[in-house]
PDB file of C-alpha atoms in Angstrom:
ATOM      1  CA  MET P   1       0.006   0.005  -0.015  1.00 55.00           C
ATOM      2  CA  SER P   2       1.397   3.432  -0.956  1.00 51.00           C
ATOM      3  CA  ASN P   3      -0.301   5.709   1.518  1.00 64.00           C
ATOM      4  CA  PRO P   4       1.870   6.988   4.282  1.00 69.00           C
ATOM      5  CA  VAL P   5       1.279   5.660   7.764  1.00 86.00           C
ATOM      6  CA  VAL P   6       0.775   8.769   9.816  1.00 93.00           C
ATOM      7  CA  VAL P   7       1.324   7.106  13.221  1.00 94.00           C
ATOM      8  CA  VAL P   8       4.565   5.527  12.096  1.00 95.00           C
ATOM      9  CA  ASN P   9       5.889   8.841  10.808  1.00 95.00           C
ATOM     10  CA  GLU P  10       4.987  10.811  13.910  1.00 96.00           C
ATOM     11  CA  LEU P  11       6.198   8.182  16.445  1.00 97.00           C
ATOM     12  CA  GLN P  12       9.491   7.841  14.651  1.00 96.00           C
ATOM     13  CA  ARG P  13       9.864  11.692  14.262  1.00 95.00           C
ATOM     14  CA  ALA P  14       9.368  11.862  18.035  1.00 95.00           C
ATOM     15  CA  GLY P  15      12.086   9.280  18.623  1.00 94.00           C
ATOM     16  CA  LEU P  16       9.790   6.996  20.579  1.00 96.00           C
ATOM     17  CA  PHE P  17       9.628   4.017  18.248  1.00 97.00           C
ATOM     18  CA  ALA P  18      11.570   2.598  15.287  1.00 97.00           C
ATOM     19  CA  PHE P  19       9.341   0.613  13.021  1.00 97.00           C
ATOM     20  CA  SER P  20      11.078  -1.942  10.819  1.00 97.00           C
ATOM     21  CA  SER P  21      10.147  -1.971   7.154  1.00 96.00           C
ATOM     22  CA  THR P  22       9.044  -5.564   7.504  1.00 97.00           C
ATOM     23  CA  ALA P  23       6.636  -4.679  10.293  1.00 97.00           C
ATOM     24  CA  VAL P  24       4.886  -2.217   7.969  1.00 96.00           C
ATOM     25  CA  GLU P  25       5.036  -4.759   5.162  1.00 95.00           C
ATOM     26  CA  GLU P  26       3.366  -7.481   7.346  1.00 95.00           C
ATOM     27  CA  VAL P  27       0.507  -5.176   8.055  1.00 92.00           C
ATOM     28  CA  ASP P  28       0.209  -4.174   4.404  1.00 93.00           C
ATOM     29  CA  GLU P  29       0.107  -7.794   3.266  1.00 92.00           C
ATOM     30  CA  PHE P  30      -2.695  -8.332   5.729  1.00 88.00           C
ATOM     31  CA  CYS P  31      -4.658  -5.379   4.265  1.00 85.00           C
ATOM     32  CA  ARG P  32      -4.035  -6.497   0.686  1.00 86.00           C
ATOM     33  CA  SER P  33      -5.216  -9.982   1.445  1.00 84.00           C
ATOM     34  CA  TRP P  34      -8.489  -8.718   2.791  1.00 77.00           C
ATOM     35  CA  LEU P  35      -8.904  -6.093   0.017  1.00 71.00           C
ATOM     36  CA  ALA P  36      -8.631  -8.945  -2.573  1.00 68.00           C
ATOM     37  CA  HIS P  37     -11.175 -10.958  -0.517  1.00 68.00           C
ATOM     38  CA  ASP P  38     -13.730  -8.164  -0.126  1.00 68.00           C
ATOM     39  CA  PHE P  39     -13.255  -4.849  -1.971  1.00 64.00           C
ATOM     40  CA  GLU P  40     -15.995  -3.155   0.137  1.00 64.00           C
ATOM     41  CA  VAL P  41     -13.641  -2.948   3.136  1.00 65.00           C
ATOM     42  CA  SER P  42     -11.285  -0.615   1.188  1.00 73.00           C
ATOM     43  CA  SER P  43     -12.440   2.503   2.944  1.00 71.00           C
ATOM     44  CA  LYS P  44     -11.607   1.025   6.376  1.00 73.00           C
ATOM     45  CA  LEU P  45      -8.179  -0.344   5.566  1.00 78.00           C
ATOM     46  CA  GLN P  46      -6.141   2.798   6.266  1.00 83.00           C
ATOM     47  CA  GLY P  47      -7.594   2.899   9.838  1.00 83.00           C
ATOM     48  CA  VAL P  48      -7.036  -0.851  10.275  1.00 83.00           C
ATOM     49  CA  ARG P  49      -3.452  -0.333   9.108  1.00 89.00           C
ATOM     50  CA  GLU P  50      -2.701   2.524  11.600  1.00 91.00           C
ATOM     51  CA  LEU P  51      -4.333   0.690  14.551  1.00 90.00           C
ATOM     52  CA  ALA P  52      -2.630  -2.597  13.815  1.00 91.00           C
ATOM     53  CA  LEU P  53       0.723  -0.761  13.944  1.00 94.00           C
ATOM     54  CA  ILE P  54      -0.102   0.958  17.183  1.00 95.00           C
ATOM     55  CA  SER P  55      -0.806  -2.444  18.649  1.00 94.00           C
ATOM     56  CA  ALA P  56       2.566  -3.681  17.267  1.00 96.00           C
ATOM     57  CA  ALA P  57       4.239  -0.729  18.893  1.00 97.00           C
ATOM     58  CA  GLU P  58       2.640  -1.631  22.309  1.00 97.00           C
ATOM     59  CA  PHE P  59       3.683  -5.272  21.926  1.00 96.00           C
ATOM     60  CA  SER P  60       7.224  -4.104  21.210  1.00 98.00           C
ATOM     61  CA  LEU P  61       7.312  -2.705  24.740  1.00 98.00           C
ATOM     62  CA  ALA P  62       7.416  -6.151  26.303  1.00 96.00           C
ATOM     63  CA  PRO P  63      11.246  -6.373  26.539  1.00 95.00           C
ATOM     64  CA  ALA P  64      11.362  -2.907  28.056  1.00 96.00           C
ATOM     65  CA  PHE P  65       8.935  -4.031  30.775  1.00 96.00           C
ATOM     66  CA  LEU P  66      11.542  -6.735  31.669  1.00 95.00           C
ATOM     67  CA  ASP P  67      14.368  -4.235  32.082  1.00 95.00           C
ATOM     68  CA  PRO P  68      12.715  -0.793  32.094  1.00 94.00           C
ATOM     69  CA  LEU P  69      15.656   1.245  33.116  1.00 90.00           C
ATOM     70  CA  ALA P  70      17.995  -0.271  30.444  1.00 92.00           C
ATOM     71  CA  VAL P  71      15.805  -0.526  27.411  1.00 93.00           C
ATOM     72  CA  ARG P  72      14.948   3.043  26.388  1.00 92.00           C
ATOM     73  CA  PRO P  73      13.323   4.809  23.313  1.00 94.00           C
ATOM     74  CA  PRO P  74      13.255   4.403  20.503  1.00 96.00           C
ATOM     75  CA  TYR P  75      11.630   1.022  20.859  1.00 97.00           C
ATOM     76  CA  GLU P  76      12.114  -1.260  17.930  1.00 97.00           C
ATOM     77  CA  VAL P  77       8.901  -2.572  16.353  1.00 98.00           C
ATOM     78  CA  SER P  78       9.604  -5.851  14.428  1.00 98.00           C
ATOM     79  CA  ARG P  79       7.772  -7.960  11.932  1.00 98.00           C
ATOM     80  CA  ASP P  80       7.063 -10.421  14.854  1.00 98.00           C
ATOM     81  CA  ASP P  81       5.376  -7.615  16.810  1.00 97.00           C
ATOM     82  CA  ALA P  82       3.218  -6.830  13.819  1.00 96.00           C
ATOM     83  CA  THR P  83       2.231 -10.483  13.283  1.00 95.00           C
ATOM     84  CA  ILE P  84       1.277 -10.861  17.026  1.00 94.00           C
ATOM     85  CA  ALA P  85      -0.739  -7.609  16.700  1.00 92.00           C
ATOM     86  CA  LEU P  86      -2.621  -9.036  13.711  1.00 89.00           C
ATOM     87  CA  LEU P  87      -3.188 -12.438  15.210  1.00 89.00           C
ATOM     88  CA  LYS P  88      -3.867 -11.673  18.867  1.00 88.00           C
ATOM     89  CA  SER P  89      -4.834  -8.079  19.399  1.00 83.00           C
ATOM     90  CA  ASP P  90      -8.442  -6.887  19.782  1.00 73.00           C
ATOM     91  CA  THR P  91      -7.481  -3.242  19.306  1.00 69.00           C
ATOM     92  CA  ASN P  92      -7.392  -2.889  15.565  1.00 59.00           C
ATOM     93  CA  MET P  93     -10.736  -3.827  14.007  1.00 61.00           C
ATOM     94  CA  ILE P  94      -9.549  -7.118  12.491  1.00 60.00           C
ATOM     95  CA  ILE P  95     -11.719  -7.343   9.397  1.00 56.00           C
ATOM     96  CA  PRO P  96     -13.297 -10.736   9.746  1.00 55.00           C
ATOM     97  CA  VAL P  97     -14.130 -10.175  13.414  1.00 56.00           C
ATOM     98  CA  HIS P  98     -15.103  -6.623  13.911  1.00 54.00           C
ATOM     99  CA  LEU P  99     -16.258  -5.175  10.617  1.00 52.00           C
ATOM    100  CA  LYS P 100     -18.065  -8.303   9.491  1.00 51.00           C
ATOM    101  CA  GLY P 101     -20.182  -8.120  12.540  1.00 50.00           C
ATOM    102  CA  ASP P 102     -22.036  -4.983  11.218  1.00 55.00           C
ATOM    103  CA  PRO P 103     -20.405  -3.377   8.275  1.00 50.00           C
ATOM    104  CA  ASP P 104     -22.727  -0.303   8.504  1.00 56.00           C
ATOM    105  CA  GLN P 105     -21.262   0.648  11.919  1.00 56.00           C
ATOM    106  CA  GLY P 106     -18.593   3.381  12.206  1.00 54.00           C
ATOM    107  CA  LEU P 107     -15.306   2.686  13.842  1.00 51.00           C
ATOM    108  CA  GLU P 108     -16.380   4.565  16.968  1.00 53.00           C
ATOM    109  CA  SER P 109     -19.120   2.020  17.714  1.00 57.00           C
ATOM    110  CA  LEU P 110     -16.530  -0.781  17.599  1.00 61.00           C
ATOM    111  CA  VAL P 111     -14.288   0.637  20.268  1.00 72.00           C
ATOM    112  CA  SER P 112     -14.736  -0.521  23.898  1.00 79.00           C
ATOM    113  CA  ARG P 113     -12.629  -0.149  27.011  1.00 85.00           C
ATOM    114  CA  ASN P 114     -11.020  -3.526  26.236  1.00 81.00           C
ATOM    115  CA  ASP P 115      -9.697  -2.247  23.005  1.00 82.00           C
ATOM    116  CA  ILE P 116      -7.492   0.494  24.468  1.00 87.00           C
ATOM    117  CA  SER P 117      -4.594  -1.571  25.427  1.00 92.00           C
ATOM    118  CA  VAL P 118      -3.089  -4.906  24.274  1.00 91.00           C
ATOM    119  CA  PHE P 119      -2.188  -5.676  27.874  1.00 92.00           C
ATOM    120  CA  SER P 120      -5.433  -6.507  29.569  1.00 89.00           C
ATOM    121  CA  ALA P 121      -4.070  -6.171  33.151  1.00 91.00           C
ATOM    122  CA  ASP P 122      -3.808  -2.392  32.554  1.00 92.00           C
ATOM    123  CA  ILE P 123      -7.536  -2.110  31.900  1.00 89.00           C
ATOM    124  CA  ALA P 124      -8.348  -4.268  34.847  1.00 92.00           C
ATOM    125  CA  LYS P 125      -6.292  -2.118  37.139  1.00 92.00           C
ATOM    126  CA  LEU P 126      -7.944   1.033  35.781  1.00 91.00           C
ATOM    127  CA  GLN P 127     -11.353  -0.520  36.544  1.00 90.00           C
ATOM    128  CA  LEU P 128     -10.278  -0.756  40.196  1.00 91.00           C
ATOM    129  CA  LEU P 129      -8.424   2.563  40.484  1.00 91.00           C
ATOM    130  CA  ALA P 130     -11.093   4.637  38.695  1.00 89.00           C
ATOM    131  CA  PRO P 131     -14.321   2.659  37.940  1.00 90.00           C
ATOM    132  CA  GLY P 132     -15.823   5.431  35.796  1.00 90.00           C
ATOM    133  CA  TRP P 133     -12.812   6.171  33.715  1.00 90.00           C
ATOM    134  CA  TRP P 134     -14.193   4.856  30.491  1.00 89.00           C
ATOM    135  CA  GLU P 135     -17.292   6.946  30.465  1.00 88.00           C
ATOM    136  CA  GLU P 136     -15.135   9.969  31.401  1.00 89.00           C
ATOM    137  CA  VAL P 137     -12.790   9.298  28.517  1.00 87.00           C
ATOM    138  CA  ASN P 138     -15.670   9.212  26.101  1.00 78.00           C
ATOM    139  CA  HIS P 139     -16.291  12.922  26.901  1.00 80.00           C
ATOM    140  CA  ASP P 140     -12.707  14.119  27.422  1.00 86.00           C
ATOM    141  CA  HIS P 141      -9.682  12.277  25.865  1.00 82.00           C
ATOM    142  CA  ASP P 142      -7.340  14.143  28.285  1.00 82.00           C
ATOM    143  CA  ARG P 143      -8.724  11.877  30.931  1.00 89.00           C
ATOM    144  CA  VAL P 144      -6.299   9.272  29.539  1.00 90.00           C
ATOM    145  CA  TRP P 145      -3.453  11.170  31.087  1.00 90.00           C
ATOM    146  CA  GLU P 146      -5.158  11.069  34.557  1.00 90.00           C
ATOM    147  CA  CYS P 147      -5.603   7.348  34.154  1.00 91.00           C
ATOM    148  CA  ILE P 148      -1.964   7.017  33.370  1.00 92.00           C
ATOM    149  CA  GLU P 149      -0.950   9.052  36.401  1.00 91.00           C
ATOM    150  CA  ASP P 150      -3.213   6.712  38.499  1.00 93.00           C
ATOM    151  CA  LEU P 151      -1.365   3.662  37.046  1.00 94.00           C
ATOM    152  CA  GLN P 152       1.978   5.436  37.660  1.00 93.00           C
ATOM    153  CA  TYR P 153       1.148   5.982  41.265  1.00 94.00           C
ATOM    154  CA  ALA P 154      -0.020   2.365  41.778  1.00 94.00           C
ATOM    155  CA  HIS P 155       3.269   1.077  40.373  1.00 95.00           C
ATOM    156  CA  ARG P 156       5.377   3.637  42.239  1.00 95.00           C
ATOM    157  CA  THR P 157       3.864   2.653  45.593  1.00 96.00           C
ATOM    158  CA  CYS P 158       3.832  -1.110  44.928  1.00 96.00           C
ATOM    159  CA  PRO P 159       6.048  -3.110  47.229  1.00 96.00           C
ATOM    160  CA  TRP P 160       7.157  -5.267  44.310  1.00 96.00           C
ATOM    161  CA  ILE P 161      10.495  -3.823  42.945  1.00 96.00           C
ATOM    162  CA  PRO P 162       9.821  -4.585  39.257  1.00 96.00           C
ATOM    163  CA  ALA P 163       6.601  -2.502  39.423  1.00 96.00           C
ATOM    164  CA  ARG P 164       8.507   0.403  41.005  1.00 96.00           C
ATOM    165  CA  MET P 165      11.057   0.103  38.149  1.00 96.00           C
ATOM    166  CA  VAL P 166       8.420   0.479  35.535  1.00 96.00           C
ATOM    167  CA  ALA P 167       7.147   3.612  37.334  1.00 95.00           C
ATOM    168  CA  ALA P 168      10.666   5.010  37.135  1.00 94.00           C
ATOM    169  CA  SER P 169      10.617   4.637  33.351  1.00 93.00           C
ATOM    170  CA  PRO P 170       8.604   6.404  30.582  1.00 92.00           C
ATOM    171  CA  LEU P 171       6.843   3.111  29.725  1.00 95.00           C
ATOM    172  CA  LEU P 172       3.328   3.790  31.205  1.00 95.00           C
ATOM    173  CA  LYS P 173       3.356   7.291  29.691  1.00 94.00           C
ATOM    174  CA  ILE P 174       4.214   6.003  26.230  1.00 95.00           C
ATOM    175  CA  GLN P 175       1.428   3.418  26.621  1.00 95.00           C
ATOM    176  CA  GLY P 176      -0.948   6.252  27.394  1.00 94.00           C
ATOM    177  CA  LEU P 177       0.125   7.975  24.095  1.00 95.00           C
ATOM    178  CA  LEU P 178      -0.605   4.851  22.167  1.00 96.00           C
ATOM    179  CA  TRP P 179      -4.060   4.561  23.858  1.00 94.00           C
ATOM    180  CA  LEU P 180      -4.841   8.208  22.990  1.00 93.00           C
ATOM    181  CA  LEU P 181      -3.756   7.602  19.367  1.00 94.00           C
ATOM    182  CA  ARG P 182      -6.150   4.618  19.191  1.00 90.00           C
ATOM    183  CA  LEU P 183      -9.031   6.842  20.384  1.00 89.00           C
ATOM    184  CA  THR P 184      -8.096   9.582  18.002  1.00 90.00           C
ATOM    185  CA  ILE P 185      -7.972   7.277  14.927  1.00 87.00           C
ATOM    186  CA  SER P 186     -11.085   5.313  15.853  1.00 82.00           C
ATOM    187  CA  ARG P 187     -13.237   8.352  16.482  1.00 80.00           C
ATOM    188  CA  ASN P 188     -12.221  10.811  13.778  1.00 79.00           C
ATOM    189  CA  GLU P 189     -12.356   9.923   9.983  1.00 76.00           C
ATOM    190  CA  ARG P 190      -9.935  12.905   9.474  1.00 84.00           C
ATOM    191  CA  TYR P 191      -7.534  11.734  12.154  1.00 89.00           C
ATOM    192  CA  GLU P 192      -4.460  12.383   9.961  1.00 91.00           C
ATOM    193  CA  GLY P 193      -4.576  16.030  10.783  1.00 92.00           C
ATOM    194  CA  GLU P 194      -4.881  15.303  14.492  1.00 92.00           C
ATOM    195  CA  VAL P 195      -2.221  12.643  15.006  1.00 94.00           C
ATOM    196  CA  PRO P 196       0.761  15.092  14.811  1.00 95.00           C
ATOM    197  CA  GLY P 197      -0.767  17.317  17.445  1.00 94.00           C
ATOM    198  CA  VAL P 198      -1.459  14.405  19.746  1.00 94.00           C
ATOM    199  CA  VAL P 199       2.169  13.318  19.585  1.00 95.00           C
ATOM    200  CA  SER P 200       3.659  16.869  19.864  1.00 93.00           C
ATOM    201  CA  THR P 201       1.443  17.527  22.888  1.00 90.00           C
ATOM    202  CA  PHE P 202       2.723  14.460  24.523  1.00 91.00           C
ATOM    203  CA  ILE P 203       6.415  15.433  23.837  1.00 90.00           C
ATOM    204  CA  ALA P 204       5.719  18.949  25.235  1.00 86.00           C
ATOM    205  CA  ARG P 205       4.088  17.432  28.346  1.00 82.00           C
ATOM    206  CA  TYR P 206       6.760  14.883  28.871  1.00 77.00           C
ATOM    207  CA  ARG P 207       9.803  16.242  27.139  1.00 69.00           C
ATOM    208  CA  SER P 208      12.234  14.609  29.534  1.00 53.00           C
ATOM    209  CA  LEU P 209      11.165  11.035  28.926  1.00 48.00           C
ATOM    210  CA  GLY P 210      14.405   9.728  30.398  1.00 46.00           C
ATOM    211  CA  GLY P 211      13.298  11.272  33.745  1.00 44.00           C
ATOM    212  CA  GLY P 212      10.767   8.447  34.091  1.00 46.00           C
ATOM    213  CA  GLY P 213       7.826   8.208  36.320  1.00 45.00           C
ATOM    214  CA  GLU P 214       8.450  11.139  38.624  1.00 46.00           C
ATOM    215  CA  GLU P 215       7.300  13.673  36.197  1.00 43.00           C
ATOM    216  CA  GLY P 216       3.805  15.168  36.595  1.00 39.00           C
TER     217      GLY P 216
END
């Protein structure tokens, strides 16, 4: 596919992720296979493409969670990350699952709280920390940052050392950016114009990523 991937361009420009060409090619092959199977999905494929690569980016964070103070941005997104995203993620409108359910529905109607993160434990924690967070996010996307701060605090005050190490890294904040990008793409057909602002606002808010979890 020839269209640029806005999310890839912006996340790489910000120095947060490095997407391999094979990761993008894997997602493009998935899109081509479904376009050949059913041309009616063509109008949805760009959004599917962007969201699949966001999921791949979130999966690529797994090694950093194992050693959060040593593995730093830019995080490398591999072909394997893209394949796992396409096979196992519920956050990117996999064509035969989501869109075939009701092709007349818009993307927004397909997004639930369980679609925000590929790591389900984060959503479960948010449900405990702030039970009404999803309804609030629907009205104010900035609520995502408050959710991340809640998660950050829970990790920082955990007696388990690995959780405190995650809180001392930029990982949870970068996850928050990926969540906000998913919401932006899923709920705005003209998301291409908004994605750069979402990323630049994140950089302005957390411009010292290496400072880890103690930032506001």
